[in-house]
Short mmCIF file of C-alpha atoms in Angstrom, two decimals:
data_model
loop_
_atom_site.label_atom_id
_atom_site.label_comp_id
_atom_site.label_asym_id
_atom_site.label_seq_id
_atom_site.Cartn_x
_atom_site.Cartn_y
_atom_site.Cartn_z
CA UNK K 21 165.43 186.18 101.84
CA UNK K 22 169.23 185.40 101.81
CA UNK K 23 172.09 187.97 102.21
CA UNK K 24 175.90 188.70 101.06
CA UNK K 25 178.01 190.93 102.06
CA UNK K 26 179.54 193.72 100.23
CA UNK K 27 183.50 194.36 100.07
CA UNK K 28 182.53 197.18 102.94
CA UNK K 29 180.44 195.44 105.14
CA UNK K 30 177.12 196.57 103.71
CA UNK K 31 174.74 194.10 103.79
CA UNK K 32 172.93 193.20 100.43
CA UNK K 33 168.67 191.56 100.50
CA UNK K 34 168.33 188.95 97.63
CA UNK K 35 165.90 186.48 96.20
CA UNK K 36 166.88 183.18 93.97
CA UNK K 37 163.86 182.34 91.25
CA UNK K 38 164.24 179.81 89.26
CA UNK K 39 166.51 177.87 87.12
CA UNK K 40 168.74 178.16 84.04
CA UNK K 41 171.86 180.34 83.79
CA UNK K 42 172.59 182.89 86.42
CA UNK K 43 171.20 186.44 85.93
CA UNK K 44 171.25 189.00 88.50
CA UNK K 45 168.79 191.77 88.11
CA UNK K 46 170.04 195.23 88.60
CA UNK K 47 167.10 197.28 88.88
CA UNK K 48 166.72 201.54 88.18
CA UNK K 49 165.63 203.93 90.48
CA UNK K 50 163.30 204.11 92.99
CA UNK K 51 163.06 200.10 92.77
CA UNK K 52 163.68 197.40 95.06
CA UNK K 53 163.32 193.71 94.91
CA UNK K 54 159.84 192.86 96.64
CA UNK K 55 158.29 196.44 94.18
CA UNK K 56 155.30 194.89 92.36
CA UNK K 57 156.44 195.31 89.45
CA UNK K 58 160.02 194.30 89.82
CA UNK K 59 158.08 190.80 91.23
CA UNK K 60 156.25 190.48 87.91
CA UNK K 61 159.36 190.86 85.95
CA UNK K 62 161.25 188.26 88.07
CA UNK K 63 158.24 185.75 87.69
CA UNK K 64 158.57 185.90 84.11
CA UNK K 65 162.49 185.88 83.87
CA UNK K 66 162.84 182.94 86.17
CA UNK K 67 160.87 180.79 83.52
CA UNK K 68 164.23 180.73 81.53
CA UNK K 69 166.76 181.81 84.19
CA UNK K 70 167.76 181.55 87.81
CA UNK K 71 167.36 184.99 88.65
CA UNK K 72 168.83 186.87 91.73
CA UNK K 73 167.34 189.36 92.27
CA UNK K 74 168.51 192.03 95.28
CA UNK K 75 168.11 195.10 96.50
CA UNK K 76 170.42 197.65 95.55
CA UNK K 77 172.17 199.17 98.83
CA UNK K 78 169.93 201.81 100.54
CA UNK K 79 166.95 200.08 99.71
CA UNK K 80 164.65 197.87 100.80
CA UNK K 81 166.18 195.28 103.31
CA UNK K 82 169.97 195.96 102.26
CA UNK K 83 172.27 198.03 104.47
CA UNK K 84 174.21 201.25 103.38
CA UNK K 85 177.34 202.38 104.52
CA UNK K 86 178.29 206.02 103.85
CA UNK K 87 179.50 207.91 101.66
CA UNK K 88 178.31 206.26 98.55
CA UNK K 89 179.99 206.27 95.44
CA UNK K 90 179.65 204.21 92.09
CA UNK K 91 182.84 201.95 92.81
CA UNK K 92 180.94 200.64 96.00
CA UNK K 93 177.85 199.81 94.15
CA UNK K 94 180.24 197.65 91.55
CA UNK K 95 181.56 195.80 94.81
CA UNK K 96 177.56 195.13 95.77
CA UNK K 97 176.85 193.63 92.21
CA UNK K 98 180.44 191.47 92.46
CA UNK K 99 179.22 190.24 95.85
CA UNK K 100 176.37 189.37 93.86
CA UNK K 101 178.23 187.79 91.30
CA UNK K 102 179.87 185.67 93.78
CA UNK K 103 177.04 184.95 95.34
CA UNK K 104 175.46 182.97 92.14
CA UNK K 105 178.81 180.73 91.72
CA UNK K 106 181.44 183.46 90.82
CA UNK K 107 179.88 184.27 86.89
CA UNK K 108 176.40 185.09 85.89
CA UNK K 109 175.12 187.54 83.11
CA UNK K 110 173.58 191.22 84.05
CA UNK K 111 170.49 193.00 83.01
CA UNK K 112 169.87 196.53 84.10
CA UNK K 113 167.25 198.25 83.73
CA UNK K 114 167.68 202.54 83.37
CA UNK K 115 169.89 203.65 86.17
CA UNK K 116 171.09 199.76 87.02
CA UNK K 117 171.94 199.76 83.13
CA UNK K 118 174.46 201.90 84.02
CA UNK K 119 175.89 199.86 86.84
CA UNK K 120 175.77 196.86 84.68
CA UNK K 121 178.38 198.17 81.49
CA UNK K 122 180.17 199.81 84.80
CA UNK K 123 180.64 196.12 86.17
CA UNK K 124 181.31 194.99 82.12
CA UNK K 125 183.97 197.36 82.90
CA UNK K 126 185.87 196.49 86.23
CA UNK K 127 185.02 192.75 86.82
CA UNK K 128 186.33 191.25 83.90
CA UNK K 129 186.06 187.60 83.12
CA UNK K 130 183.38 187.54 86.76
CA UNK K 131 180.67 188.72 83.69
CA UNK K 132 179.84 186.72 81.23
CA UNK K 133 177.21 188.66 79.40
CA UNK K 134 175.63 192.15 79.61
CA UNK K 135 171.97 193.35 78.72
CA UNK K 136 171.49 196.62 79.42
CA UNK K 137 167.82 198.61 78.96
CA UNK K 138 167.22 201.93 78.47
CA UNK K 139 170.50 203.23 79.60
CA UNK K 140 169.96 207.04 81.02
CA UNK K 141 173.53 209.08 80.43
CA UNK K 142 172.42 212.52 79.54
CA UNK K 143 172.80 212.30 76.08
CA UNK K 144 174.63 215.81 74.97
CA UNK K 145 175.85 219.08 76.62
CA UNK K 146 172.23 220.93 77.27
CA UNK K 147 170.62 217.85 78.67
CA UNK K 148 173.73 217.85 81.04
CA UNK K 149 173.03 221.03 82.08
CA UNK K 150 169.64 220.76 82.47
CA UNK K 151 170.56 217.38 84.55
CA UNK K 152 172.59 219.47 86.56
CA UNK K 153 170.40 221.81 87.77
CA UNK K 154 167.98 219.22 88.32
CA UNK K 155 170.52 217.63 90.55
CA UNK K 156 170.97 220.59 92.49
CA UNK K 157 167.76 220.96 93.58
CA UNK K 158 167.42 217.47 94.36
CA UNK K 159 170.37 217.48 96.65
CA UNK K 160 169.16 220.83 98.51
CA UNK K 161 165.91 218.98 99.48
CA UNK K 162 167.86 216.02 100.50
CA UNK K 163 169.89 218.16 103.07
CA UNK K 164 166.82 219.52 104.30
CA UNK K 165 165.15 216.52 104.76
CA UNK K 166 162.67 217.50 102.38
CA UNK K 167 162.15 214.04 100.84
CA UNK K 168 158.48 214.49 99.72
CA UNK K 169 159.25 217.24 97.53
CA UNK K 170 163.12 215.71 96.04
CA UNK K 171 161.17 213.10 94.58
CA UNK K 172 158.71 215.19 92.78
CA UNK K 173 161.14 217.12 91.91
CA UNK K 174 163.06 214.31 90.33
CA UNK K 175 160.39 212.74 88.72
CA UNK K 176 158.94 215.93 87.09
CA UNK K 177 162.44 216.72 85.74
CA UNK K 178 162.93 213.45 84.21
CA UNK K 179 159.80 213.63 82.52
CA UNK K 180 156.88 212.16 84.09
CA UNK K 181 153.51 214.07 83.76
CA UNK K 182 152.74 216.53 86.20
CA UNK K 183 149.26 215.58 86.84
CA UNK K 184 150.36 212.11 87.78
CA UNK K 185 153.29 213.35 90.09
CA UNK K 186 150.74 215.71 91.76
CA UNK K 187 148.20 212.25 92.49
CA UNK K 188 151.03 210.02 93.96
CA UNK K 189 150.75 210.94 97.38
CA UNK K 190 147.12 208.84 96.90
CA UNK K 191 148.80 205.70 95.65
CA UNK K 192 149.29 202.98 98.58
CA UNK K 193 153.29 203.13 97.48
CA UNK K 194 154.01 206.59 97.88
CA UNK K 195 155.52 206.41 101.57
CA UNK K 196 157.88 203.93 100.66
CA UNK K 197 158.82 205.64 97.75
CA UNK K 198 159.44 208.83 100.27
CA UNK K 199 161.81 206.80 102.02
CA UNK K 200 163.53 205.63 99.09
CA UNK K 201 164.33 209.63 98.76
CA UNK K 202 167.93 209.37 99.83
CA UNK K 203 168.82 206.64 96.73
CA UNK K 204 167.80 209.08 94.06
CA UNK K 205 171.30 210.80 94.82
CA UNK K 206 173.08 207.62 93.84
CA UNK K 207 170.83 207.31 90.83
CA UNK K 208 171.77 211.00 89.91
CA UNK K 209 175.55 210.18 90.81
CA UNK K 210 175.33 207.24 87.92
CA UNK K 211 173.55 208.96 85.31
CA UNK K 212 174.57 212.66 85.33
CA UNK K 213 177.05 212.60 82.29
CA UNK K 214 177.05 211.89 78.71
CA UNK K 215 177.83 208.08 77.69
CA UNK K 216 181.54 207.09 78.62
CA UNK K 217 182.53 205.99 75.27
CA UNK K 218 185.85 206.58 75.61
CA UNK K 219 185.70 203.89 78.46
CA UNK K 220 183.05 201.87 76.59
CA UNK K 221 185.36 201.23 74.23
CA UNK K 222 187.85 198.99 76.40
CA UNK K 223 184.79 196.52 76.93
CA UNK K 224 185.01 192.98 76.03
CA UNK K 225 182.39 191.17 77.54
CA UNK K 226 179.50 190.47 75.12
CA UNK K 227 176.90 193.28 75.22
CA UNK K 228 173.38 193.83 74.31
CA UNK K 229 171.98 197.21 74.57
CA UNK K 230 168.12 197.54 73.93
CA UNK K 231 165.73 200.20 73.44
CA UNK K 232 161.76 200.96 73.62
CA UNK K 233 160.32 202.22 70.35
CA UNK K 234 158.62 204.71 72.73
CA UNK K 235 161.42 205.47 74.51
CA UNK K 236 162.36 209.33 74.85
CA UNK K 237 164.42 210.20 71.83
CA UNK K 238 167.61 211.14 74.31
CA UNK K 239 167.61 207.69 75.52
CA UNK K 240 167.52 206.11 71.79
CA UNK K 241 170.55 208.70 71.21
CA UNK K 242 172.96 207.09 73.97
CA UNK K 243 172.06 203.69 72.95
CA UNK K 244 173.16 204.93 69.63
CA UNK K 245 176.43 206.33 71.00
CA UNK K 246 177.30 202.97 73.34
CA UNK K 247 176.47 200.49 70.58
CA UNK K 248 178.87 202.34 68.56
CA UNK K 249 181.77 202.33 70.85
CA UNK K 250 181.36 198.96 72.50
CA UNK K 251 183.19 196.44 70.42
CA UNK K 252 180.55 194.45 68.71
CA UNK K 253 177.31 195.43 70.57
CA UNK K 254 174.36 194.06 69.51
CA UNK K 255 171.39 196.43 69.17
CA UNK K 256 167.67 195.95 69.74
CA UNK K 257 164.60 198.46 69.64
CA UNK K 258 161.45 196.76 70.60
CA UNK K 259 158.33 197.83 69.45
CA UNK K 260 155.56 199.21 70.96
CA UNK K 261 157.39 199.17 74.68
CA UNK K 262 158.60 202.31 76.69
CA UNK K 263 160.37 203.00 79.27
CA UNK K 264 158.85 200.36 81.36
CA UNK K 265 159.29 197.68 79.15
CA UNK K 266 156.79 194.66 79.44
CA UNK K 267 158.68 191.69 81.06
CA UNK K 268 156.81 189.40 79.12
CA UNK K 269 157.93 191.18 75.65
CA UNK K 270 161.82 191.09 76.71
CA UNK K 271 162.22 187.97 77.93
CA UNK K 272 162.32 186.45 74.31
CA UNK K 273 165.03 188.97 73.69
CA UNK K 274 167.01 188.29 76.66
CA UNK K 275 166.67 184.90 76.14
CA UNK K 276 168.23 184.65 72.08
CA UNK K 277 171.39 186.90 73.50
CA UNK K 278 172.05 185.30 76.48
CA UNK K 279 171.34 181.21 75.68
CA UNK K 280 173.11 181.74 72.17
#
């Protein structure tokens, strides 16, 4: 395990793999670096790139230094940056999608290509208020400490089955993914309005922004909307992949945009 330090002090957990050009690894919520299957997706990345791959503040072994906000979590990915010789390229995955076009954004020439997967913006006016309801209740819970029951709230308002939210608490992972509780406010914080693509507009770093076939149909909708505004995005549905996209399947696609 090495470390960095964020513009605020926070201290940031990362990983090296690899070899090849620099890509750091921004992962979505509820993940962290030594997560199974964030491991699996490093192992297969590092076979074409020297991935660094860390865990987002709050998580894992990194720090956190209150109050959050998305400008702080654009310092932790610049530390990053800096950390793999001052330039490397970006993939995020869902939430850390989000962080990645915000660093495409703010850090200028420090990027020198963006992948983003699955980006999560609600993708019109109901789904934000829908979102925002969801949020609500997820922030009550946090305040009461309730951490058990904000993340099946979350997950069951995002989507995932019932049945399978209701059998977590059996799964050998569920107690760290009670303590990763707190996070899912900075997850909500990132993806709780529709696509910037007013600001998306301004971006000039070269940008890939990919999709799963199986994807939910909101998700294909903001990709739609970003690869529009973002000055000559390339775009990319793969088939037969979801959500959790297969490491193994994306690497080829990483690979053309970012070795080209």
């Amino acid at each position: 395990m090495k470390t960095v330090k964020s513009k605020d002090g926070t201290v940031l957990a990362y990983d090296v793999h690899g070899s090849g050009p620099a890509l750091v690894y921004i992962t979505g919520a509820i993940c962290f670096r030594s997560f199974k299957p964030i491991l699996q997706d490093v192992k297969e990345f590092a076979k074409e790139f020297t991935v660094y791959s860390y865990d987002r503040r709050g998580r894992g072994d990194s720090g956190d230094t209150a109050p959050y906000s998305i400008e702080r979590e654009v310092e932790d990915l610049e530390a990053m940056i800096d950390a793999a010789g001052g330039k490397a390229n970006l993939y995020g995955h869902s939430s850390g999608a989000v962080l990645a076009l915000e660093a495409a954004l703010r850090l200028g020439d420090k990027v020198n290509k963006v992948v983003m997967y699955d980006p999560p913006y609600v993708h019109d006016q109901a789904g934000k208020l829908t979102y925002g309801q969801l949020s609500q209740k997820v922030h009550k819970l946090l305040d009461d400490g309730k951490n058990k029951e904000a993340m099946r709230t979350f997950l069951k308002g995002i989507g995932m089955p019932g049945m399978f939210v209701w059998l977590l608490p059996l799964f050998p992972g569920w107690k760290t993914m009670v303590a990763l509780a707190p996070t899912l406010a900075y997850d909500i914080a990132l993806t709780q309005d529709l696509p910037p693509v007013e600001r998306a507009a301004r971006v000039t770093v070269p940008t890939q922004i990919i999709v799963g076939e199986k994807s939910p149909a909101g998700i294909h909708d903001v990709a739609n909307q970003l690869t529009t505004a973002i000055p000559n995005a390339r775009f990319e549905k793969i088939a037969g992949q979801d959500h959790m996209v297969s490491a193994k399947v994306l690497l080829p696609v990483l690979s053309r945009f970012l070795k080209q």
